[in-house]
Coordinates of C-alpha atoms in Angstrom, one line a residue:
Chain V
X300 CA -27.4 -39.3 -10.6
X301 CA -24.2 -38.2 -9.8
X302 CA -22.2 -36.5 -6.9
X303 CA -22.6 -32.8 -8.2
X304 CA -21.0 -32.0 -11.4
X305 CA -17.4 -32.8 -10.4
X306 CA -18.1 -36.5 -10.1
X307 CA -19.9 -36.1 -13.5
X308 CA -17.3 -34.6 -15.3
X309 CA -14.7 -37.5 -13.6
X310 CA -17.0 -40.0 -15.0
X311 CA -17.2 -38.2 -18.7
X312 CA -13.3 -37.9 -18.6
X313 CA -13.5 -41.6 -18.4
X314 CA -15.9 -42.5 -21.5
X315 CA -13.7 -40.2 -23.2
X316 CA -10.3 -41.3 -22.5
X317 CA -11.7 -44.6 -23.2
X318 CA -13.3 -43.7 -26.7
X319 CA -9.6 -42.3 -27.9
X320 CA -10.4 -38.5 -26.9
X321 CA -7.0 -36.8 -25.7
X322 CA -7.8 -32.8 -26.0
X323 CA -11.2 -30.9 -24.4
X324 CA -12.3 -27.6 -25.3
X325 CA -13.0 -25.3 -22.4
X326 CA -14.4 -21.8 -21.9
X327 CA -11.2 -19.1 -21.9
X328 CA -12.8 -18.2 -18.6
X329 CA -14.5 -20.8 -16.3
X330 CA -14.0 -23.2 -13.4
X331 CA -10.1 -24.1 -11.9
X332 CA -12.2 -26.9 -10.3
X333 CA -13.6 -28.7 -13.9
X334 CA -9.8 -27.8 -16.2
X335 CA -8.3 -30.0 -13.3
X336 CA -10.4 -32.3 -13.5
X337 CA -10.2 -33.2 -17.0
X338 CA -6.5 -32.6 -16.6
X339 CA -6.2 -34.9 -13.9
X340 CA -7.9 -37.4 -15.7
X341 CA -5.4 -37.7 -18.3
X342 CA -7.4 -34.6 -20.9
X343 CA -5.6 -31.7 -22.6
X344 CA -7.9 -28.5 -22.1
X345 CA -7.2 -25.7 -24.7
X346 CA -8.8 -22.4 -24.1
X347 CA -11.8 -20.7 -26.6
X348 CA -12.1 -17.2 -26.6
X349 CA -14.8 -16.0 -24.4
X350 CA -16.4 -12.6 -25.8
X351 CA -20.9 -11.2 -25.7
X352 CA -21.7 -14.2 -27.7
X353 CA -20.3 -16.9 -25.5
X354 CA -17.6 -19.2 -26.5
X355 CA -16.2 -18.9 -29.7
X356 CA -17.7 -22.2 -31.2
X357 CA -15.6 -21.5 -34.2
X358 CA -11.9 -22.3 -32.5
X359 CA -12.7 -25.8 -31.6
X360 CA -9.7 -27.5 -33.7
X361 CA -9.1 -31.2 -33.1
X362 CA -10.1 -31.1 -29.8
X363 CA -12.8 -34.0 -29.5
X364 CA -14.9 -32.6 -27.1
X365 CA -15.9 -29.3 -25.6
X366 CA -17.4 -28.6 -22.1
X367 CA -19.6 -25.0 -22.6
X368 CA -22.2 -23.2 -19.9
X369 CA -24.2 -22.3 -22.8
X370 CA -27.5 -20.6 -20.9
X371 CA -25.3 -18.4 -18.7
X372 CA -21.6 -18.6 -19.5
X373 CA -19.3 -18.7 -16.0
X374 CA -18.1 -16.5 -14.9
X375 CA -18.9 -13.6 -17.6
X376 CA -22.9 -14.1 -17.6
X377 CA -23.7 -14.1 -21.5
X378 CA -25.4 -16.6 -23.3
X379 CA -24.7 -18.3 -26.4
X380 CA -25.8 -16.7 -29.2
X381 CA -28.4 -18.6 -31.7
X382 CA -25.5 -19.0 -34.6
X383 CA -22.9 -20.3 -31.9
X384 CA -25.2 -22.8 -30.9
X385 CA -26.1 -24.4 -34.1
X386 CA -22.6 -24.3 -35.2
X387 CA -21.1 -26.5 -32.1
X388 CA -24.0 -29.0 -32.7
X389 CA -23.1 -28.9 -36.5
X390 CA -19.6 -29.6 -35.2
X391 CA -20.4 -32.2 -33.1
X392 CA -23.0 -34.0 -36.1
X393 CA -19.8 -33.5 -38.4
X394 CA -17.1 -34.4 -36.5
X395 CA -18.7 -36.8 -33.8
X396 CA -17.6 -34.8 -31.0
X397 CA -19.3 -34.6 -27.6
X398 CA -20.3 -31.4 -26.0
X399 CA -20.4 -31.9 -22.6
X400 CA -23.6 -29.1 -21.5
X401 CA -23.0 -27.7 -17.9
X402 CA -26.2 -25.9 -17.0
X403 CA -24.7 -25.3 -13.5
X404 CA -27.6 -22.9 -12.3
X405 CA -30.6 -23.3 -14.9
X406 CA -33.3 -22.9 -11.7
X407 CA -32.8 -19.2 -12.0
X408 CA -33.3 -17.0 -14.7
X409 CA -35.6 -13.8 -14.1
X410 CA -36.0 -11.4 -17.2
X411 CA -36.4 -13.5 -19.8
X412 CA -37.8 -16.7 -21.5
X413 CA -36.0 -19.8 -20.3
X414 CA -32.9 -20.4 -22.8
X415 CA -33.4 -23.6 -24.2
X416 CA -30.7 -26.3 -23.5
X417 CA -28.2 -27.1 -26.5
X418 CA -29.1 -30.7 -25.6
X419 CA -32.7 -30.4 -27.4
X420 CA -30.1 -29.5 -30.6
X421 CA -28.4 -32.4 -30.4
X422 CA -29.4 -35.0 -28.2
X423 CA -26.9 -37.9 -29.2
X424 CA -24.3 -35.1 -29.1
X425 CA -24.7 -33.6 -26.1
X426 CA -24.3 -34.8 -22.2
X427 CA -26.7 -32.6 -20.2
X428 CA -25.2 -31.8 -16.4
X429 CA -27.3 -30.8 -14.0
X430 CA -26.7 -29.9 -10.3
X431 CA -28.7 -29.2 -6.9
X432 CA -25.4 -26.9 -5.8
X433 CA -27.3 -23.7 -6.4
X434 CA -30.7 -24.7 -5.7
X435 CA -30.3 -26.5 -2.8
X436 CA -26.2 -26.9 -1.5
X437 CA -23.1 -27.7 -2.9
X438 CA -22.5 -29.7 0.3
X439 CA -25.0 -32.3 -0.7
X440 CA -22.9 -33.2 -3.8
X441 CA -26.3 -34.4 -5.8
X442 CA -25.8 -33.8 -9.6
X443 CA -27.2 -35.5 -12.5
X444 CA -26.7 -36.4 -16.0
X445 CA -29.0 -36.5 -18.9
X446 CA -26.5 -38.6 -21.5
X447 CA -26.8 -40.2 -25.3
X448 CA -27.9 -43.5 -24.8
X449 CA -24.8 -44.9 -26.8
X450 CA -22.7 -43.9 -23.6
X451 CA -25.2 -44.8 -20.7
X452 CA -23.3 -47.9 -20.4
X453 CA -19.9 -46.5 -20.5
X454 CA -20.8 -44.5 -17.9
X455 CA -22.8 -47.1 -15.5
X456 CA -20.2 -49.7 -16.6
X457 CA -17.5 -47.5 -14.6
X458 CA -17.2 -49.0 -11.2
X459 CA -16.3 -45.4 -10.2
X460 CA -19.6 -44.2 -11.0
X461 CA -21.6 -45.6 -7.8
X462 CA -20.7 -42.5 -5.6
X463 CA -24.0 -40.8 -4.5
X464 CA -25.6 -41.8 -1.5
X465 CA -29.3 -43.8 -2.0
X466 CA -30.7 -41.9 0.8
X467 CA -29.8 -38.3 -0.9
X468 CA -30.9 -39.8 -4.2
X469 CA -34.6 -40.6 -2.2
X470 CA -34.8 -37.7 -0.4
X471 CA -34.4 -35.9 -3.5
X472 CA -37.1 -37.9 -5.6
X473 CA -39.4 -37.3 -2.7
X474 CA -38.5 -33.7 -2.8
X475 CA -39.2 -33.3 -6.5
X476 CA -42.7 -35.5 -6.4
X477 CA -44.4 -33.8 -3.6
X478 CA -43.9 -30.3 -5.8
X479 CA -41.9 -29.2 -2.4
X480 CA -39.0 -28.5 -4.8
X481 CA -40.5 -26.4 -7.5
X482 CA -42.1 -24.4 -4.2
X483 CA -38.7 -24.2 -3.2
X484 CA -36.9 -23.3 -6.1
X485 CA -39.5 -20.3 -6.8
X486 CA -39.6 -18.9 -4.0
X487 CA -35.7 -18.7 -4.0
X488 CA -36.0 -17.2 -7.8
X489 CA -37.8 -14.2 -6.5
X490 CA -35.1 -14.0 -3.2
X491 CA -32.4 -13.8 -5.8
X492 CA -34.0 -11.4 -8.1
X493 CA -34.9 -9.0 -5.6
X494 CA -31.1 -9.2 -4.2
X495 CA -29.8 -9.0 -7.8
X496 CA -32.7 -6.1 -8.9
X497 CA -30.9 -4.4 -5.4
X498 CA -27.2 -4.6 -6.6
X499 CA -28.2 -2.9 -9.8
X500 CA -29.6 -0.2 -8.2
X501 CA -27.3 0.4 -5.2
X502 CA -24.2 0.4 -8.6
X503 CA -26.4 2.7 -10.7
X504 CA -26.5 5.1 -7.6
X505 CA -23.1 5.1 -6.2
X506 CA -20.9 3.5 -9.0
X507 CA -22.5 4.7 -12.3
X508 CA -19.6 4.2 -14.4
X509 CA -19.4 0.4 -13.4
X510 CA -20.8 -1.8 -16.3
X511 CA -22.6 -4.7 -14.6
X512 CA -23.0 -8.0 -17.0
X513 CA -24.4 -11.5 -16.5
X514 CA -27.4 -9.9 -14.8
X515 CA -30.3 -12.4 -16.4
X516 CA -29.7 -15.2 -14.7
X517 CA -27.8 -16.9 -11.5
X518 CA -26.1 -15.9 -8.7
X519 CA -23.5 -14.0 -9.5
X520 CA -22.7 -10.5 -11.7
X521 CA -19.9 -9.3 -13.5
X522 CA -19.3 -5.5 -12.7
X523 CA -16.7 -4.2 -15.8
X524 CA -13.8 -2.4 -14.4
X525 CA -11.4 0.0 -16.2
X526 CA -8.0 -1.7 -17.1
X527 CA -5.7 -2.8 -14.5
X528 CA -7.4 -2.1 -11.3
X529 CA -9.0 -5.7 -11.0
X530 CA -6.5 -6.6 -8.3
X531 CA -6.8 -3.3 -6.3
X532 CA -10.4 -3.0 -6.0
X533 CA -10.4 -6.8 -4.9
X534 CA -8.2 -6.0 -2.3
X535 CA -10.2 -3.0 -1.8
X536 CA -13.2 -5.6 -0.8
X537 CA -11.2 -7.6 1.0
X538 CA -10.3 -4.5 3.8
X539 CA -14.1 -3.8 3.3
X540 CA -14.3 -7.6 4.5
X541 CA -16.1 -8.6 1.3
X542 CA -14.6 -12.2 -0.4
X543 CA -15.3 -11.5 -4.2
X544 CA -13.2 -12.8 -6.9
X545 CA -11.2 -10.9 -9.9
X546 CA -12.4 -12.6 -13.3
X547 CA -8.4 -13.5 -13.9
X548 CA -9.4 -15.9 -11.5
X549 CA -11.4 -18.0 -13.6
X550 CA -8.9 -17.6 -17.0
X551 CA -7.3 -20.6 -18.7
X552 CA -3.6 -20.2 -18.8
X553 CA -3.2 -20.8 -22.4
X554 CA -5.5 -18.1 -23.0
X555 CA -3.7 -15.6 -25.7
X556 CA -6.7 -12.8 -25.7
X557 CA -6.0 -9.4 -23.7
X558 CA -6.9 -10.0 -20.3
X559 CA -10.1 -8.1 -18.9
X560 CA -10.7 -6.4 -15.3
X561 CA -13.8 -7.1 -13.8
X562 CA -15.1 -8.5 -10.4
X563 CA -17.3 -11.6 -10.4
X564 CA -20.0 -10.7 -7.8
X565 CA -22.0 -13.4 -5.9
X566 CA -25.3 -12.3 -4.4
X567 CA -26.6 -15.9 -3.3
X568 CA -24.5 -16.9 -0.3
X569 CA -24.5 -13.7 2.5
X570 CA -28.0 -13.8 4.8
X571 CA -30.9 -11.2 4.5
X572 CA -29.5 -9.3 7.8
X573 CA -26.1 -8.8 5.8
X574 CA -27.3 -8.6 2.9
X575 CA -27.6 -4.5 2.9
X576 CA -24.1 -4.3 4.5
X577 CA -22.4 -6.3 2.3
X578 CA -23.9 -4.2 -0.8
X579 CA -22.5 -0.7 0.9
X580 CA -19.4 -2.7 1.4
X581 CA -19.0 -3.5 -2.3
X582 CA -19.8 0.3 -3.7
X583 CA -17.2 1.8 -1.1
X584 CA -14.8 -1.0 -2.5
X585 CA -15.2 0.4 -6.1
X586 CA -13.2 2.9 -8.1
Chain G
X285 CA -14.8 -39.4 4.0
X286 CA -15.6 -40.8 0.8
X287 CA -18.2 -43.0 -1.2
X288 CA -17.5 -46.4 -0.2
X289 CA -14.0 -48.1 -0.4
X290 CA -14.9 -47.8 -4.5
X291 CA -14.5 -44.1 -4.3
X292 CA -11.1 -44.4 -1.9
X293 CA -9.5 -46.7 -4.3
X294 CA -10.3 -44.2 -7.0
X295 CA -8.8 -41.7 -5.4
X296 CA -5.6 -43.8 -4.4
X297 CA -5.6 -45.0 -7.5
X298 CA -5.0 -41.5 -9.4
X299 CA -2.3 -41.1 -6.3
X300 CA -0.6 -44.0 -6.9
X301 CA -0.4 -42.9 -10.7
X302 CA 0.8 -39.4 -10.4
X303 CA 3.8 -41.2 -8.1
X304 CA 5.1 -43.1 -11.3
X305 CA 3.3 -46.5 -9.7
X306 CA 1.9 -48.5 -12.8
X307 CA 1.8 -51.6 -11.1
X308 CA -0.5 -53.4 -8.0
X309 CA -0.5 -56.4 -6.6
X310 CA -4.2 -57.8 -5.5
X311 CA -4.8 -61.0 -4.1
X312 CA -5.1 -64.1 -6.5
X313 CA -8.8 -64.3 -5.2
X314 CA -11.0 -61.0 -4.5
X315 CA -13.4 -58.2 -5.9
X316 CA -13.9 -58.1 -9.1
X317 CA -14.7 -54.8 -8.9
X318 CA -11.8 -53.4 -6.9
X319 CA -9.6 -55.0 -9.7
X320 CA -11.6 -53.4 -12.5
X321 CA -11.6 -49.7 -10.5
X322 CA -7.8 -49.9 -10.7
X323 CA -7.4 -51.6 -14.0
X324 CA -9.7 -48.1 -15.3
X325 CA -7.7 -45.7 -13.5
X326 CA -4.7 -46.8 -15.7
X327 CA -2.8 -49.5 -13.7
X328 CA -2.0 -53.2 -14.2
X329 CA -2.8 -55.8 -11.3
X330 CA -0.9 -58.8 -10.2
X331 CA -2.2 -61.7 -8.4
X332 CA -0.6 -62.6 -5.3
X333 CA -1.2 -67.1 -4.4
X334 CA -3.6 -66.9 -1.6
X335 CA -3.1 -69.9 0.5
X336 CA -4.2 -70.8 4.1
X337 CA -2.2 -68.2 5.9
X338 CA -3.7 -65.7 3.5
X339 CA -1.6 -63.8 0.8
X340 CA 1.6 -64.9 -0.7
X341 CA 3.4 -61.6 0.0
X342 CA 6.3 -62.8 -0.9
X343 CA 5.0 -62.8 -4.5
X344 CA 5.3 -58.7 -4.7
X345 CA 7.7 -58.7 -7.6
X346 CA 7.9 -55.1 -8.7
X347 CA 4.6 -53.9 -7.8
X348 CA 4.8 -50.3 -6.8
X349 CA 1.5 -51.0 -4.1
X350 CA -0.9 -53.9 -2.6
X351 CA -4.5 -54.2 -2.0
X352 CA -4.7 -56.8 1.2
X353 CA -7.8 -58.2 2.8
X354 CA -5.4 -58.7 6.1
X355 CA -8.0 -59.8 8.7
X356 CA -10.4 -61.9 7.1
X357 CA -8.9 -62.8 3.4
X358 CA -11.9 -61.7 1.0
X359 CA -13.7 -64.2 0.4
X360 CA -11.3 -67.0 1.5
X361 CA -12.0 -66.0 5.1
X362 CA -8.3 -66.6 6.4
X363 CA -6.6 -64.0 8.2
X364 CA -3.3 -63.0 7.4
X365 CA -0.4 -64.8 9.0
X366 CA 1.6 -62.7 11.8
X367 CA 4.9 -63.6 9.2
X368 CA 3.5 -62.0 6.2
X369 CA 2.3 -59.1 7.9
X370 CA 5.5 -58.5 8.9
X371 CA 7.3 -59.0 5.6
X372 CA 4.7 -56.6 3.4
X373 CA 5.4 -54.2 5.9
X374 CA 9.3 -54.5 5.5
X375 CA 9.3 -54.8 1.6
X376 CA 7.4 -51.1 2.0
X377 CA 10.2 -49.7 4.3
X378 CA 12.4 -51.7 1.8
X379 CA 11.1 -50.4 -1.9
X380 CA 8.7 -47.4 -0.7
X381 CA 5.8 -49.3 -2.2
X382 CA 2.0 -48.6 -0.4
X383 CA 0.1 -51.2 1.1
X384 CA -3.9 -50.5 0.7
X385 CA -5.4 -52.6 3.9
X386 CA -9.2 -53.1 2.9
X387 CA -10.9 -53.6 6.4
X388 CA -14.3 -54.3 4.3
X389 CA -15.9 -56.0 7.5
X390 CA -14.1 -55.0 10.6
X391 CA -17.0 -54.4 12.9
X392 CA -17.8 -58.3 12.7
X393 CA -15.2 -60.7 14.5
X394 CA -16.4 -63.8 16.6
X395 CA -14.4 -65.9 18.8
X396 CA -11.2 -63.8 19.1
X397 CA -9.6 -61.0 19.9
X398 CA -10.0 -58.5 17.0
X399 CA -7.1 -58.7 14.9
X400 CA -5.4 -55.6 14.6
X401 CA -4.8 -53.6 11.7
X402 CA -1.7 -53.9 9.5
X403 CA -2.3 -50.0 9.6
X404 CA -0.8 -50.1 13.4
X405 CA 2.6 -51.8 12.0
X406 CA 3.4 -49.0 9.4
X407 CA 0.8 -45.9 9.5
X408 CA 3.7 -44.3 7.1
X409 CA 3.2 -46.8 4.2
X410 CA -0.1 -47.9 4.9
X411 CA -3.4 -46.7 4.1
X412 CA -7.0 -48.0 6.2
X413 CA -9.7 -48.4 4.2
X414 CA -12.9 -48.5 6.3
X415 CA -16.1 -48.5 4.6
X416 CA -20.3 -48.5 6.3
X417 CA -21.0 -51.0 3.9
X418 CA -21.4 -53.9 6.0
X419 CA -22.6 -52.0 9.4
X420 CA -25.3 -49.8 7.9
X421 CA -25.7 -50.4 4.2
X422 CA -23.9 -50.1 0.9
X423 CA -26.3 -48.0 -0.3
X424 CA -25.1 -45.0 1.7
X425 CA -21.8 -44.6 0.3
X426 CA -20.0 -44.1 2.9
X427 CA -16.3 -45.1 3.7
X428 CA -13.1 -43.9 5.4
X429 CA -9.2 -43.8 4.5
X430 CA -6.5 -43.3 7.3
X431 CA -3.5 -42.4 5.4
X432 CA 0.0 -41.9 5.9
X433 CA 0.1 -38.0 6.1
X434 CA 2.7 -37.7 3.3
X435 CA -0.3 -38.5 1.1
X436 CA -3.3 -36.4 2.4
X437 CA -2.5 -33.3 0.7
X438 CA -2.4 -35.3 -3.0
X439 CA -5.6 -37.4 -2.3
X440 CA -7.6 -34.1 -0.7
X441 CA -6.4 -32.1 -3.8
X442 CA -7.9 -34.6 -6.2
X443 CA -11.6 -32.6 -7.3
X444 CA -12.7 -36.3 -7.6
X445 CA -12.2 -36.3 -3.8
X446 CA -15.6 -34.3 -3.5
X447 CA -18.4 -36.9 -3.5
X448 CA -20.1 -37.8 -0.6
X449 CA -23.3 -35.9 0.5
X450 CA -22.4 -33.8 4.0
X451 CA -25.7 -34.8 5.3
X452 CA -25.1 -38.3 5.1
X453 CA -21.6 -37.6 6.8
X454 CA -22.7 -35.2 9.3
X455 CA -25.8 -38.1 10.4
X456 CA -23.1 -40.6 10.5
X457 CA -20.8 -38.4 13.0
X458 CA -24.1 -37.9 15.0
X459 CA -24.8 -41.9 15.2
X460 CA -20.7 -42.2 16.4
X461 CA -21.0 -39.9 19.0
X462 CA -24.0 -40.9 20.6
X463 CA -23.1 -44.1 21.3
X464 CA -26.1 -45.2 18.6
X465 CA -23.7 -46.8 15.8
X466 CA -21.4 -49.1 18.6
X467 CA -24.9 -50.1 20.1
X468 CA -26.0 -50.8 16.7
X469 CA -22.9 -53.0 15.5
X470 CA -22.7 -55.1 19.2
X471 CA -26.3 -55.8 18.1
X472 CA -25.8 -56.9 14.6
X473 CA -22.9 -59.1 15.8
X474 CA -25.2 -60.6 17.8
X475 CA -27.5 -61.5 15.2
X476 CA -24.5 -62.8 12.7
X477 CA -23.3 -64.8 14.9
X478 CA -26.2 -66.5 15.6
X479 CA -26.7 -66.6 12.3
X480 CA -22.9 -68.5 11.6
X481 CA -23.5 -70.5 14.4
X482 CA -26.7 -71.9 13.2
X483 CA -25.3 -72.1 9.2
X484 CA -22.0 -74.6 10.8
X485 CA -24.5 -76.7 12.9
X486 CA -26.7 -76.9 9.8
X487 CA -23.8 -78.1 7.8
X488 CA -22.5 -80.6 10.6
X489 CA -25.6 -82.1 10.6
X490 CA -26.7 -82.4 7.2
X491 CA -23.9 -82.1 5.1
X492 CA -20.6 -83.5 6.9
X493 CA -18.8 -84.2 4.8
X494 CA -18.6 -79.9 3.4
X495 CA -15.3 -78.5 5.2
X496 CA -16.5 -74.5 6.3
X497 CA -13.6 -72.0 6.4
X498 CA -13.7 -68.4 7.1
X499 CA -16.0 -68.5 9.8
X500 CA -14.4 -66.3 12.8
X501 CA -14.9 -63.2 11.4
X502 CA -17.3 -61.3 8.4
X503 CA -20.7 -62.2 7.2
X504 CA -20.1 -64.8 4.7
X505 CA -18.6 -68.2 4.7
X506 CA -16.6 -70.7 2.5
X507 CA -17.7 -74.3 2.0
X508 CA -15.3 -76.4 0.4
X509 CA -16.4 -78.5 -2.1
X510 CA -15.1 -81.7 -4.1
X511 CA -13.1 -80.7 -7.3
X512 CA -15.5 -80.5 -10.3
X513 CA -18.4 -79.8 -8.8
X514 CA -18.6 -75.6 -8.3
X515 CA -20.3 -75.0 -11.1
X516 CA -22.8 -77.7 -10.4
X517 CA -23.7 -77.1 -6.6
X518 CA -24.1 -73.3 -7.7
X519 CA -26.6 -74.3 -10.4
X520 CA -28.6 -76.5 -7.8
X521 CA -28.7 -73.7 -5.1
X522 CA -30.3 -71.2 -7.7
X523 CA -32.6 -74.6 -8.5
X524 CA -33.4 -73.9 -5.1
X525 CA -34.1 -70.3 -4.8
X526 CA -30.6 -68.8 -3.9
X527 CA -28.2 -67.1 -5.3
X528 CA -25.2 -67.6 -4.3
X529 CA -21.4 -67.7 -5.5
X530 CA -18.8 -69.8 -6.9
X531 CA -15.6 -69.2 -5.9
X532 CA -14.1 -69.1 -9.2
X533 CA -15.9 -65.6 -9.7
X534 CA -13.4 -64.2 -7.1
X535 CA -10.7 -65.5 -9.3
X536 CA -8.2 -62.9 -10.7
X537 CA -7.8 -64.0 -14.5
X538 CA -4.3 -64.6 -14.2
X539 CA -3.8 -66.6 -11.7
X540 CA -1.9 -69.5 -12.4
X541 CA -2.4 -71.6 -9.3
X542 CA -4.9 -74.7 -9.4
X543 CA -8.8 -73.5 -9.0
X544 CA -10.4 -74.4 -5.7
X545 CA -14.1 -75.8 -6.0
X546 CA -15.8 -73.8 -3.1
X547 CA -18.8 -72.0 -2.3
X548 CA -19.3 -68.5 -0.9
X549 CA -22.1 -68.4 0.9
X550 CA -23.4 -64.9 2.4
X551 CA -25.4 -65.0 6.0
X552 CA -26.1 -60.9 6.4
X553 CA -28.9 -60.2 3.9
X554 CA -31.6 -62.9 4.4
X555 CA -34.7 -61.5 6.4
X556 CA -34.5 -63.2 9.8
X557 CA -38.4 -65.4 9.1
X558 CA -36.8 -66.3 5.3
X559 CA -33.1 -67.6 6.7
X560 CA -34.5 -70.9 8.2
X561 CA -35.7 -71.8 4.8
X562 CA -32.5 -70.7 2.8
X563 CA -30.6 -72.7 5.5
X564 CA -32.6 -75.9 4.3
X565 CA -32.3 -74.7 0.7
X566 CA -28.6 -75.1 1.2
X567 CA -27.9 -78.3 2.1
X568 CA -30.6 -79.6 -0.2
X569 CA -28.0 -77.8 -2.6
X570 CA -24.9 -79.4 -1.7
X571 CA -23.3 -82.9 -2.4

């Protein structure tokens, strides 16, 4: 258990660092929050290219380790194809590199079968990261790690590593036994879909021309936007006194590919009443 | 907030790094795992004599910060001498180095005024470390930094600064201002004390001969012992059923000063109907 991803990824940095690793691969687009944190932690992060199949598995160089959200890239919502998958666990047998597997909301995916996680691939290869932010709150900072066993004590070893509070961790286990959390976490599958199913719709009537992306799983959608009007339709939103984010938000700075215009769209966090508003809001916003 | 002193020292740690510090002094005598916490983050530590007025501070050298146990030396017991608190706080005006002041048992002082925190003497080089630990329970992860508002910013923008649960936080703001957490700690002080009192006439009676420092303040106390004969009274307590410590585990491994044969012997966690009998166990234990 760990204090949400964050605290996981601090604690990986470590076992790293300590193991001789200097450079991480990361998503071209993905979280400010998790770069930093490697960065912080004494990492290099180089940028791979981000296009419908996921990361480009193929550009991983010397790095030693790469941090990927394989079901459901973030922000751009595809997953990682089949071949891209066997090739970064063929990387990581080959090389011994780690890949470090953020499944940050693997509780909700709605057209589909579940996508396997990369850590059945490759289970000495890959550290699975798991989080209650989207389930249940980012406030409760309750993560967890599924790790190889030849860097369980690493990890426990690192004095920084007892973080989470036992009463959480309890409450939690309690939750989970009594079934309460799988009641829980389905009922807020079918909230989410019907909010997401009413997105679709409310773009295909009043913004046809506006791709939407990323729509099988999560909490968020990427709506495709024609070339260089990202930052004037999020301004746009923010008069309409909508908080959505431009996808160059989430780019690595190294990243050499064109830049794309889009708008990351999250459906989780406004309540039922504002909901509606909030949608009519976003399709007066767009071009 | 954060997750225990363990989780501030972290994040002072990767502060004190990113200001070109490489160096911290510790005290000759102290947590293991506070030494190890900073030793991972990338700094060296220096042992600073501890002696009966406390810590040799005028052993700094070029450290670029100190850890400190100022009002009840951990585990000697001693508090800091009014001289030395006044010279670490003039070599930080002098050299612009940090003093960390870990106040790991505040709550719990006897037969005196409450010493006050070297904090008071230099908020703008000093930094409070506060931790529930020892007035709730370790498990809970909850600790407290006041720091010198120069260094806020650079320990808030840390990600790793984003651990503990809000739950646990917002309960523990709750039991503050209801009045439910001072009633709570007058309580247990109480109970401790009763609990000291009862260890000393224990040892006055059947052992006296055992000198008992350490004993205004805290929950644990240190019986000195004849040279030689650590190892050997620890081995004849856990005969006896308890575990408790040498001194020489406290030891930094580079101290060069003369080991001291003494026991540290903590009061808080026995169940009150099992503390008669470890009381007894004790002094069957000792010479």
């Amino acid at each position: 258990m760990c204090g949400g991803a964050a605290h996981g990824l601090v604690l990986l940095a470590g076992v790293l660092r300590a193991r001789g690793v200097h450079t991480v691969a990361v998503e071209a687009y993905g979280l400010h929050v998790h770069r930093d944190l490697l960065t912080r932690a004494g990492l290099r992060t180089v940028p791979l290219p981000v296009d419908g199949r996921g990361a480009d598995t193929g550009a991983l160089g010397d790095a030693g380790a790469v941090l990927l959200t394989p079901a459901h890239q973030f922000p751009t919502g595809v997953p990682l194809h089949p071949e891209r998958r066997a090739a970064v666990v063929d990387w990581a047998h080959r090389t011994g590199g780690l890949i470090l597997e953020d499944d940050y909301d693997g509780e909700f995916r709605y057209d589909r079968q579940p996508v396997g996680a990369l850590q059945g691939l490759g289970p000495e290869h890959v550290v699975y990261l798991g989080t209650a932010s989207k389930s249940l709150a980012p406030g409760l900072r309750l993560g967890w790690m599924v790790l190889p066993p030849s860097l369980v004590g690493d990890a426990l070893d690192d004095p920084a590593s007892r973080t989470p509070g036992v009463l959480d961790q309890l409450t939690l286990a309690q939750f989970l036994d009594s079934g309460a959390y799988d009641r829980h976490v389905r009922s807020a599958r079918l909230r989410y879909r019907r909010r997401r199913d009413a997105l679709v719709a409310a773009l295909a009537e009043h913004a046809p021309d506006v791709g939407v992306t990323g729509i099988a799983a999560g909490l968020h959608a990427v709506l495709q936007l024609p070339p260089g009007t990202e930052q004037q339709v999020v301004r746009a939103a923010a008069w309409h006194g909508l908080a959505v984010y431009g996808l160059s938000m989430f780019r690595h700075p190294h990243t050499t590919s064109a830049p794309r215009d889009a708008l990351v769209v999250g459906y989780g966090t406004p309540p039922d009443h504002a909901w509606t508003g909030a949608l009519d809001a976003l399709c007066r916003a767009l071009p």
